[in-house]
Coordinates of N, CA and C in Angstrom, one line a residue:
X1 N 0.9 -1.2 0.0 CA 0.0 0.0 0.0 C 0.9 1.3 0.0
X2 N 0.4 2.4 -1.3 CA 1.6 3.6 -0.8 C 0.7 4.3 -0.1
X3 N 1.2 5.5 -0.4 CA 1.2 6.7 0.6 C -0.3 6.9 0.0
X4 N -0.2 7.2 -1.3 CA -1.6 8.1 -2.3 C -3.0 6.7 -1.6
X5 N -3.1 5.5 -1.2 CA -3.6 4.7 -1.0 C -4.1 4.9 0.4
X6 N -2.8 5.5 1.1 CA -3.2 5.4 3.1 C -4.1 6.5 3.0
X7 N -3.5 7.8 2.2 CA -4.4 8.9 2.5 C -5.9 8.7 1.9
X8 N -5.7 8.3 0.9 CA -7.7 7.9 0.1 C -8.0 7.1 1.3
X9 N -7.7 6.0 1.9 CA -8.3 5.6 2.9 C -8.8 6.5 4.1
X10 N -7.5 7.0 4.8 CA -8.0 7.5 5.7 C -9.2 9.2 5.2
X11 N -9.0 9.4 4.4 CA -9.8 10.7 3.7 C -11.3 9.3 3.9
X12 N -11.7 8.3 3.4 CA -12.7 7.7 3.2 C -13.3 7.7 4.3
X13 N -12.5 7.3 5.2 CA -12.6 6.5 6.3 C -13.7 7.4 7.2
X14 N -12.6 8.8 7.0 CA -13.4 10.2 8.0 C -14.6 10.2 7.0
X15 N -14.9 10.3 6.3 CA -16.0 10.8 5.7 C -17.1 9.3 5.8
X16 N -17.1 8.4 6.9 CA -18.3 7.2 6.5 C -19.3 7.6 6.8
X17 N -20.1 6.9 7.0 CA -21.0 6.6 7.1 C -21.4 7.1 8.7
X18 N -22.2 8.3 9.5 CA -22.3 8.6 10.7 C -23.7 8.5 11.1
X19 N -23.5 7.7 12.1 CA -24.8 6.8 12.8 C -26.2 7.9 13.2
X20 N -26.9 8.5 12.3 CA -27.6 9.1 12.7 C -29.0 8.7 12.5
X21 N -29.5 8.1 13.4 CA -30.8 7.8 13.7 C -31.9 8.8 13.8
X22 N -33.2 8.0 13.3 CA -34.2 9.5 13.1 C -34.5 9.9 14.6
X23 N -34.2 9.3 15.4 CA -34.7 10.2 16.7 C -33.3 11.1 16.8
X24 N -32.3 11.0 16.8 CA -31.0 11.8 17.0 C -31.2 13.1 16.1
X25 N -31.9 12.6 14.5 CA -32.2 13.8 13.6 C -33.1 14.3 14.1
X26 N -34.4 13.7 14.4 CA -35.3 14.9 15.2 C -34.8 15.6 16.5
X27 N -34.2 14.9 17.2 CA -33.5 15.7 18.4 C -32.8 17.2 18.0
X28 N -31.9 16.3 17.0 CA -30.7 17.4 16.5 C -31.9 18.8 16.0
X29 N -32.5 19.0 14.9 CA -33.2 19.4 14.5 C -34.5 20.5 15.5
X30 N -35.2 19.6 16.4 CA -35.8 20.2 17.0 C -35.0 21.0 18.0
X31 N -34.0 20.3 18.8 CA -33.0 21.5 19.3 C -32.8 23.1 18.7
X32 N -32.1 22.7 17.5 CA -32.3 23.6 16.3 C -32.8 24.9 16.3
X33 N -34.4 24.1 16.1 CA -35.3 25.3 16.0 C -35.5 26.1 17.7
X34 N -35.3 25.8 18.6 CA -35.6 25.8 19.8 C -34.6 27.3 20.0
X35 N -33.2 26.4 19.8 CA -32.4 27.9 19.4 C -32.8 28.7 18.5
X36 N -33.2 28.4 17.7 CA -33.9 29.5 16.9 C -35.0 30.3 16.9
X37 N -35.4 29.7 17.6 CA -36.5 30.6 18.6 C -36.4 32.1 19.3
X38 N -35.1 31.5 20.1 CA -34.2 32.0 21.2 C -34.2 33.6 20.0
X39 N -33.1 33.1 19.0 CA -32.2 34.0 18.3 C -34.0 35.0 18.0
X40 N -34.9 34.5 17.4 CA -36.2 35.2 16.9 C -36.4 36.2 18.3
X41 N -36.6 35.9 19.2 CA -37.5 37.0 20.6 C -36.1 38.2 20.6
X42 N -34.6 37.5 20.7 CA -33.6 38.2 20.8 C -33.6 39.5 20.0
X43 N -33.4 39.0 18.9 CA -33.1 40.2 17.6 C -34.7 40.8 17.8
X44 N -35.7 39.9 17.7 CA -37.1 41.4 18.4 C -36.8 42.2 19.4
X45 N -36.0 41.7 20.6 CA -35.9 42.7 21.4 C -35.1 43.7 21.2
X46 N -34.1 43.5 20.4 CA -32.5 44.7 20.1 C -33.3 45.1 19.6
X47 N -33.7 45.0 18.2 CA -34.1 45.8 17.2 C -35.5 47.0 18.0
X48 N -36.0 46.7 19.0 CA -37.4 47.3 19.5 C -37.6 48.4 18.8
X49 N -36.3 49.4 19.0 CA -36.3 51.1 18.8 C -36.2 51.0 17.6
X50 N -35.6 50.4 16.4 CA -35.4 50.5 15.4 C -36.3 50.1 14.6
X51 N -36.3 50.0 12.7 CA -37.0 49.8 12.0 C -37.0 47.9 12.1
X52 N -38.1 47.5 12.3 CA -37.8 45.9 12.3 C -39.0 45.0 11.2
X53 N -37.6 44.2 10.8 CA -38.0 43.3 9.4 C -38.2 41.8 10.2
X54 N -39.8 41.5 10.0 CA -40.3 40.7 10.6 C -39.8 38.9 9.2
X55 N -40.0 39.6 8.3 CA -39.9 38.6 6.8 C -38.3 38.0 7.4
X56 N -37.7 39.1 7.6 CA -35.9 39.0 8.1 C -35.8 38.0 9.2
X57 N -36.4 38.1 10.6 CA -36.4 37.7 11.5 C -36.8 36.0 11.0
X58 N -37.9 36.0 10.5 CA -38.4 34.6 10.7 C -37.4 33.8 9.8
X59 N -36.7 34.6 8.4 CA -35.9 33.8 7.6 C -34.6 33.5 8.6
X60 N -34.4 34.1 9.3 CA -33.0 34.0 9.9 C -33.0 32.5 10.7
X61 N -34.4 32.9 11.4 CA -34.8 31.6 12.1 C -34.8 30.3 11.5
X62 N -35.1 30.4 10.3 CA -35.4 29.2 9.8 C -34.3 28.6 9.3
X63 N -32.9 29.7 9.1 CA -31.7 29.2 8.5 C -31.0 28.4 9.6
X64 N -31.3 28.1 10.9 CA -30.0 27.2 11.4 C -30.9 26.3 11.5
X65 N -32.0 25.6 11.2 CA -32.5 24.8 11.0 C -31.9 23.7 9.6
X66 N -32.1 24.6 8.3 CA -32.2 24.2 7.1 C -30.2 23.8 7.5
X67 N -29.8 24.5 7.9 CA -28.0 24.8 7.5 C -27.8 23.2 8.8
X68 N -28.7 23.2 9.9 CA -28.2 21.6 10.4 C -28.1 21.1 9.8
X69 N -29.8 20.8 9.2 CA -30.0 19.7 8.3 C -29.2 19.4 6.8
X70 N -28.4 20.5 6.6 CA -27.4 20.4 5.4 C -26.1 19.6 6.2
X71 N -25.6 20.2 7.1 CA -24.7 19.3 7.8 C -25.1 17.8 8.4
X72 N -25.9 17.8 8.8 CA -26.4 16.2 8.8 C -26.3 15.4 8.1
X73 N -26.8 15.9 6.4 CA -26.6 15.3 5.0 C -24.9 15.2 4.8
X74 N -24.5 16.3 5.2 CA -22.9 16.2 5.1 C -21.9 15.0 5.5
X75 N -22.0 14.8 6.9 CA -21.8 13.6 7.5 C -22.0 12.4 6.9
X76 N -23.0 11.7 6.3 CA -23.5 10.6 6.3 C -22.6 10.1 5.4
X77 N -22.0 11.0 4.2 CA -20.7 10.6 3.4 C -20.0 11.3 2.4
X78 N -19.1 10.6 2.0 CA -18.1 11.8 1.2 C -18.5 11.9 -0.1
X79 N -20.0 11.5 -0.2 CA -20.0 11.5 -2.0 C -21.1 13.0 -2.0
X80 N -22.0 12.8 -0.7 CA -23.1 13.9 -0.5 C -22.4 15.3 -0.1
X81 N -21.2 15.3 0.5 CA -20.4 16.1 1.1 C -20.2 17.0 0.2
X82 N -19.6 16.3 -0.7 CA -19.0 17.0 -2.4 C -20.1 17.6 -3.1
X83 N -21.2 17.0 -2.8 CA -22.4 17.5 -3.9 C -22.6 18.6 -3.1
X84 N -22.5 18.8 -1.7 CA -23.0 19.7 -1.2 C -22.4 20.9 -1.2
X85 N -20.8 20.7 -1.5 CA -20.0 21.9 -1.9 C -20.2 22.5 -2.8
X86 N -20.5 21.7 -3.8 CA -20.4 21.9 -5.5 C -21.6 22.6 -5.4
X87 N -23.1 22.6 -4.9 CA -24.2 22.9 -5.0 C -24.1 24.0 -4.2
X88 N -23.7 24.2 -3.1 CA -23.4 25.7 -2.6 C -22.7 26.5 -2.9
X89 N -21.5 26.3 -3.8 CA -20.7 27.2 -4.6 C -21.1 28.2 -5.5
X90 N -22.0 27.7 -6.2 CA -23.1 28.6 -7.1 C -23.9 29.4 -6.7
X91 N -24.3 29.1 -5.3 CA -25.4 29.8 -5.3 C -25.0 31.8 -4.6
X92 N -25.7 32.2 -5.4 CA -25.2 33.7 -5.1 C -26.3 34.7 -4.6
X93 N -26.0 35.4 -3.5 CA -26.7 35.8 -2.6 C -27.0 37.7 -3.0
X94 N -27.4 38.1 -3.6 CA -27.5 39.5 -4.1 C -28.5 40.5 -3.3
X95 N -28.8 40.0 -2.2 CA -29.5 41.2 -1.1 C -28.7 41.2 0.0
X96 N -28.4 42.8 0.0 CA -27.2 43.6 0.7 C -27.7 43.8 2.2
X97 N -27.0 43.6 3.3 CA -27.6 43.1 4.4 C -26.6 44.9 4.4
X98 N -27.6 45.7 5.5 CA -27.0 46.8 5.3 C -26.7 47.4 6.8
X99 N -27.4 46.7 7.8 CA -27.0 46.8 9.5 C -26.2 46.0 9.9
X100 N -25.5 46.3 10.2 CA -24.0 45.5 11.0 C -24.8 44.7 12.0
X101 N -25.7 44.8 12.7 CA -26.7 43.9 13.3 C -27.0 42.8 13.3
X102 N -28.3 43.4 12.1 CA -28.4 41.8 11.5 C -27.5 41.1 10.7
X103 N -25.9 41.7 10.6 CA -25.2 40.6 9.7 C -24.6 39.7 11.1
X104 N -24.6 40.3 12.5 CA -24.4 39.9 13.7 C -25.2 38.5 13.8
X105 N -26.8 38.5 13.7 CA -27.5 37.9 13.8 C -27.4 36.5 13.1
X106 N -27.5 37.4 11.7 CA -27.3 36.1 10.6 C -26.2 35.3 10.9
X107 N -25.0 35.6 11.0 CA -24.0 35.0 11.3 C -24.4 33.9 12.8
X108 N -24.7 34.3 14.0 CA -25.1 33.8 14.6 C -26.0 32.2 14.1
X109 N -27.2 32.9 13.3 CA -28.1 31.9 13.1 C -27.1 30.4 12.7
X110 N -26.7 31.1 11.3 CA -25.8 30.1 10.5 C -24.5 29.2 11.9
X111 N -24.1 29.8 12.5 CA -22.8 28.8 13.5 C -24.1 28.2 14.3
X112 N -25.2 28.5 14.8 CA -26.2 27.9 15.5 C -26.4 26.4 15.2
X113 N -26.7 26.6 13.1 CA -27.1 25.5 12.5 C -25.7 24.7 12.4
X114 N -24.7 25.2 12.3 CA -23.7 24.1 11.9 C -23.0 23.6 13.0
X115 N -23.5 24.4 14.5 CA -22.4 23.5 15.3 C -23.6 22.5 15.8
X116 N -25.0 22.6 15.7 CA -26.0 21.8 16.8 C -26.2 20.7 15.3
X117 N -25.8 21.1 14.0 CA -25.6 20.0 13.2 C -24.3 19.1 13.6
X118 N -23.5 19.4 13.7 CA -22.4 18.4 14.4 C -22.7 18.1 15.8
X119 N -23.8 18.6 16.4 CA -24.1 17.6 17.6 C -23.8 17.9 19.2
X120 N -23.4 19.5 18.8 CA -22.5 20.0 20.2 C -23.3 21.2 20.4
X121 N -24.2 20.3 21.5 CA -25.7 21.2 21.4 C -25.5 22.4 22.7
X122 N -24.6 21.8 23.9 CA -23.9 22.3 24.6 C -23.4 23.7 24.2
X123 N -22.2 23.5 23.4 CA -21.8 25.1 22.7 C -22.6 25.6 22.4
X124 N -23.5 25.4 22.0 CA -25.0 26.0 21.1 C -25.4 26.9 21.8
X125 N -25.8 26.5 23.5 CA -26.5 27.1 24.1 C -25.2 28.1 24.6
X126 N -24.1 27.8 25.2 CA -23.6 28.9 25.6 C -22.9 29.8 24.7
X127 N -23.2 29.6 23.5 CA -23.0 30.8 22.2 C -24.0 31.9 22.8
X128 N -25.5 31.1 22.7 CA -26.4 31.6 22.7 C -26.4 33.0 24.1
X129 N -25.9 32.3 25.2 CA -26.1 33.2 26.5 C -25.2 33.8 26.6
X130 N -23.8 33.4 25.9 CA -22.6 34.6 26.1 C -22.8 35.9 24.7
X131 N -23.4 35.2 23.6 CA -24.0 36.8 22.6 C -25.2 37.4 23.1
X132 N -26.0 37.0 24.1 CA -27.1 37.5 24.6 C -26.4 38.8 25.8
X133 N -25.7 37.8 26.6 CA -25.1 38.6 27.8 C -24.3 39.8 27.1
X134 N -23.6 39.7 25.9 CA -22.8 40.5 25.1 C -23.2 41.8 24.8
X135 N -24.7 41.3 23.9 CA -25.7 42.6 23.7 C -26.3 43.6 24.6
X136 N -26.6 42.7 25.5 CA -27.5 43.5 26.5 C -26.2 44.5 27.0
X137 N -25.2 44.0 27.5 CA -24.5 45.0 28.4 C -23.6 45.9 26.9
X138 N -23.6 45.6 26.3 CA -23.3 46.6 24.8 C -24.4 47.5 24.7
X139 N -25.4 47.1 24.9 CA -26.4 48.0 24.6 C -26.6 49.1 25.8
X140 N -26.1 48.6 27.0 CA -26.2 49.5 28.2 C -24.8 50.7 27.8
X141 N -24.3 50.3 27.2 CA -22.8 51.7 27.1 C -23.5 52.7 26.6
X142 N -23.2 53.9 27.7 CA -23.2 55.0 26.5 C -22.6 55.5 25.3
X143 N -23.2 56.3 24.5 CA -22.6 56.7 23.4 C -23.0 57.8 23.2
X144 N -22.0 58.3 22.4 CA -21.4 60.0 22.4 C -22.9 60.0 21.6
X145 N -23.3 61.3 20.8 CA -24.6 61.7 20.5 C -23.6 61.9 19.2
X146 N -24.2 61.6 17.7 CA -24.0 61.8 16.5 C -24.0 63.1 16.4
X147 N -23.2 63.9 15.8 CA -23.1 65.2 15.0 C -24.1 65.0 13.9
X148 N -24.2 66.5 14.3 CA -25.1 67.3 12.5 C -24.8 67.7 12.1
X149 N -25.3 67.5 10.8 CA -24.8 68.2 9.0 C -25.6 69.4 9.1
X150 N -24.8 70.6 8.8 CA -25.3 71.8 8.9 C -24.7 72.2 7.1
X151 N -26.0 72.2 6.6 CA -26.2 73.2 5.0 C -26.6 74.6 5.3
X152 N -25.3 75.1 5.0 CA -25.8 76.4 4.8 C -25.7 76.9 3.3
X153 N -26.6 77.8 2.7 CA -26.6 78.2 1.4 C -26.9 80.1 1.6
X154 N -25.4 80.5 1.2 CA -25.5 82.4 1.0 C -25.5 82.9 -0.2
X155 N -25.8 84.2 -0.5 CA -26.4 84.6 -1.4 C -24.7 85.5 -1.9
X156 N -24.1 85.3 -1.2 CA -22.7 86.4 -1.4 C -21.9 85.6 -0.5
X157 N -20.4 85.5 -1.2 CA -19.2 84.3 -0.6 C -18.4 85.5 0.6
X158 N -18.4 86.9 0.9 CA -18.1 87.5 1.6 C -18.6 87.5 3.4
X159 N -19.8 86.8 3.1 CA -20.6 86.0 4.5 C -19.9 85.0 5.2
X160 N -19.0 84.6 4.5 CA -18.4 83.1 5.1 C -17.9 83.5 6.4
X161 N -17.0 84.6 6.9 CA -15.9 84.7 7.4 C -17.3 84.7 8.6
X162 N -18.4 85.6 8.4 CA -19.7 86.0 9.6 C -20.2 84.6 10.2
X163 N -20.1 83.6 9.3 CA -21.0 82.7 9.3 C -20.1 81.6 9.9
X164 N -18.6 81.8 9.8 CA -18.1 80.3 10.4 C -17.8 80.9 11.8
X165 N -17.7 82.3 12.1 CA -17.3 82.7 13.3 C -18.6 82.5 14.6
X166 N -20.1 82.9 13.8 CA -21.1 82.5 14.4 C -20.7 81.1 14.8
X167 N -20.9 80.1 14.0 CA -20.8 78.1 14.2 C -19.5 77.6 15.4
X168 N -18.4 78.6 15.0 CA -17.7 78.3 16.2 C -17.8 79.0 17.4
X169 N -18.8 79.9 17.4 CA -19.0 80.4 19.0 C -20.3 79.4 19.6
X170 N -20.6 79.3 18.7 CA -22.1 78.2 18.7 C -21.9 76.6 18.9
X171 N -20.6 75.9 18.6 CA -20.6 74.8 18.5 C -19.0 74.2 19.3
X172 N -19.5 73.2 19.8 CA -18.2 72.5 20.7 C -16.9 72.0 19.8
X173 N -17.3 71.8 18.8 CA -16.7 71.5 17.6 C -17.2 71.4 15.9
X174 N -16.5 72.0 15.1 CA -17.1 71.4 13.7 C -15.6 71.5 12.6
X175 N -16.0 70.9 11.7 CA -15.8 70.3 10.7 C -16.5 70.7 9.2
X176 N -15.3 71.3 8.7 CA -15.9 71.3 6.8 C -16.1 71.0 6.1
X177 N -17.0 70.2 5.6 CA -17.0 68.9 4.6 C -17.2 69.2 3.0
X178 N -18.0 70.2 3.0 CA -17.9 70.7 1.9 C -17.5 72.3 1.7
X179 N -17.5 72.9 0.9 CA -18.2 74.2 0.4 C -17.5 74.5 -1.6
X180 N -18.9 74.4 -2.0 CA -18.7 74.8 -3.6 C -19.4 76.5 -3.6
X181 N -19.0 77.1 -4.5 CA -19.3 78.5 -5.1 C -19.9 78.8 -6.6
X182 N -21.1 79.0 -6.9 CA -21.6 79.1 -8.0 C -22.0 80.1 -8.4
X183 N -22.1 81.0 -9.1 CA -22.1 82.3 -9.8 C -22.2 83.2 -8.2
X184 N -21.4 83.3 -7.5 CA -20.7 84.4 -6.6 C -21.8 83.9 -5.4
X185 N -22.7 82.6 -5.2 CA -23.4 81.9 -4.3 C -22.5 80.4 -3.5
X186 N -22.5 81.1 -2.6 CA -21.9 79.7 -1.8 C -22.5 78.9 -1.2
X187 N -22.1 77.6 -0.7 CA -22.7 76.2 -0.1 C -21.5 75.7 0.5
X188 N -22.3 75.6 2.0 CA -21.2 75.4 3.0 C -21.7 73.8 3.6
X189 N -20.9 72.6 4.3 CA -21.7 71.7 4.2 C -20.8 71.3 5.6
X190 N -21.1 71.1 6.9 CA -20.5 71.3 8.0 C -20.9 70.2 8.4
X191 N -20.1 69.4 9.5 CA -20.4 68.3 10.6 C -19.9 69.6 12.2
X192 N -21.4 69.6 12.8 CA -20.8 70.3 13.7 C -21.1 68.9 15.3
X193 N -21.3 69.6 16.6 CA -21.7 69.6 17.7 C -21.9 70.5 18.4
X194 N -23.4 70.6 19.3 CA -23.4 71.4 20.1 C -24.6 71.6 20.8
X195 N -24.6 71.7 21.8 CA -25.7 71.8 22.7 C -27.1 72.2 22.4
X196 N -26.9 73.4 22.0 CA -28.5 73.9 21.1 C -28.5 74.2 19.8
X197 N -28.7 73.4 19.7 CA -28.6 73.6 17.9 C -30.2 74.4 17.3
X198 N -30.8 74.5 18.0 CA -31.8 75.2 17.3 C -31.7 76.6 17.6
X199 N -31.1 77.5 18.7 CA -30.2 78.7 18.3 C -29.5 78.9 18.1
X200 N -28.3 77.9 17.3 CA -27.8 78.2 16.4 C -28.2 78.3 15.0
X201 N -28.8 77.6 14.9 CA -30.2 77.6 13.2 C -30.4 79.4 13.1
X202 N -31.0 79.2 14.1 CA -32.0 80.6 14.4 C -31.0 81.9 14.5
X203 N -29.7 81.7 15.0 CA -28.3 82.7 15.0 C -28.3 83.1 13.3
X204 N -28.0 81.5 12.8 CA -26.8 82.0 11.8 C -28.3 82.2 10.5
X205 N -29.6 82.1 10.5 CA -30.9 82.5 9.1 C -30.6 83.9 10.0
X206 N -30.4 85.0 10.9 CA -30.7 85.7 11.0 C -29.5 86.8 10.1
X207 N -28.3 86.0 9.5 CA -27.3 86.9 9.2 C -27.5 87.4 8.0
X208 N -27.4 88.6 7.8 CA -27.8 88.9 6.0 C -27.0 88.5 5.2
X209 N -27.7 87.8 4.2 CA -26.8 87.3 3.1 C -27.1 85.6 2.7
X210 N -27.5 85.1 4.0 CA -27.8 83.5 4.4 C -29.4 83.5 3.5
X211 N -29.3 82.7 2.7 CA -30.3 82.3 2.1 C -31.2 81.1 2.8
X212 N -30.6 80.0 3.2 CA -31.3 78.8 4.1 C -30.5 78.2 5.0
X213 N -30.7 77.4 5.8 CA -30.2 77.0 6.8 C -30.5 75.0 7.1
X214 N -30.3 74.2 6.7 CA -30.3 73.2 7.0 C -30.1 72.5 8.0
X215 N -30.2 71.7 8.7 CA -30.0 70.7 9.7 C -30.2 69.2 9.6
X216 N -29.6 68.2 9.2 CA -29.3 67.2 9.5 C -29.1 66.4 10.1
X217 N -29.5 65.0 10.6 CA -28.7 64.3 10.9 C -27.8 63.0 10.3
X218 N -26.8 63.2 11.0 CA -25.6 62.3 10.4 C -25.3 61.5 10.9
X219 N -24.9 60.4 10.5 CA -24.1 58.9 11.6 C -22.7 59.0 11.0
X220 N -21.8 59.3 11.8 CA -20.5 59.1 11.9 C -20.0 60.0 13.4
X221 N -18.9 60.5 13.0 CA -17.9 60.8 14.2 C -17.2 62.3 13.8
X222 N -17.4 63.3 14.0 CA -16.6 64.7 13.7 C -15.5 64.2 13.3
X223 N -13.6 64.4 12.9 CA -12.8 64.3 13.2 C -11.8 65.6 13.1
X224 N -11.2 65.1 13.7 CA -9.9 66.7 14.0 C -9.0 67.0 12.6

């Protein structure tokens, strides 16, 4: 026997035939969903304040169900193993998961289905309580309060000097993100901070020359 012969065997050998009886598959499986349950009330509870995708929630749920039962098929042998590669390779996923959250979640769901498909139902659960415990006390941190995008649009570029001196007496900090100039009209496009922002609105429409005054909000971070 050579070497190319020991390895095909032992490659065979790992991939036989694994003793899974239909009560072990229902076990495995209803486990499964049980966790999946869990991850369902969870992500309803994070999401509470936020926009929440119920279609999202239940699909997520149902993925560490489907993803055991893919790894269960995986096991049984090395010929189903391969199809299952070959068959997942192709398939291409084209909706843009766009909350860092639910890509938290999803992820979650999917290691849910593939570890309580191998049988280590144990881990399962304390995935489950150590990302639970994770969140909650993540979610208790404070956080700094987002800056606003301040548009301003003047009628004359000689206002600038009035108008950034107002924002820095008005604001704890800001930042210039834009400003373009079109026929002798400027646009100024600022990340500021600051305690009252609605007398500073009301400060800087009063200056002559200020055509509008915008206010936004922005998700990011000022920077220096």
């Amino acid at each position: 026997m050579n070497y190319s012969d020991i390895i095909k065997k032992s490659v065979l050998e790992g991939f036989s035939y694994a003793d899974f009886s239909t009560t072990k598959m229902a076990v495995t499986l209803g486990l499964t969903f049980l966790i999946a349950v869990y991850i369902f009330f969870v992500y309803r509870f994070i999401t509470r304040g936020t926009f929440y995708n119920k279609n999202f929630n239940i699909t997520m749920a149902i993925i560490s169900v489907v993803t055991a039962g893919i790894v269960i098929a995986m096991q049984s042998n090395f010929v189903i193993s391969l199809g299952m590669v070959g068959a997942l390779s192709i398939v291409r996923f084209r909706t843009a998961i766009k909350e860092p959250m639910d890509l938290l979640f999803l992820f979650w769901s999917i290691g849910t289905g593939i570890v309580c498909g191998a049988g280590l139902y144990e881990l399962a659960i304390v995935i489950a309580l150590v990302v639970t415990f994770g969140l909650l006390v993540l979610q208790l941190v404070p956080m700094m309060a987002s800056p606003m995008l301040l548009i301003i649009k003047m009628d004359n570029i000689d206002k600038e000097e009035i108008v950034l001196s107002t924002v820095k007496k008005n604001t704890q900090k800001y930042k210039i993100d834009s400003k373009s100039i079109t026929n002798g009209r400027e646009n100024l496009i600022m990340e500021i901070r600051a305690k009252e922002y609605s007398s500073l609105t009301n400060e800087i429409s009063k200056i002559e020359g200020v055509i509008s005054v915008t206010l936004m909000h922005h998700e990011g971070e000022v920077k220096n």
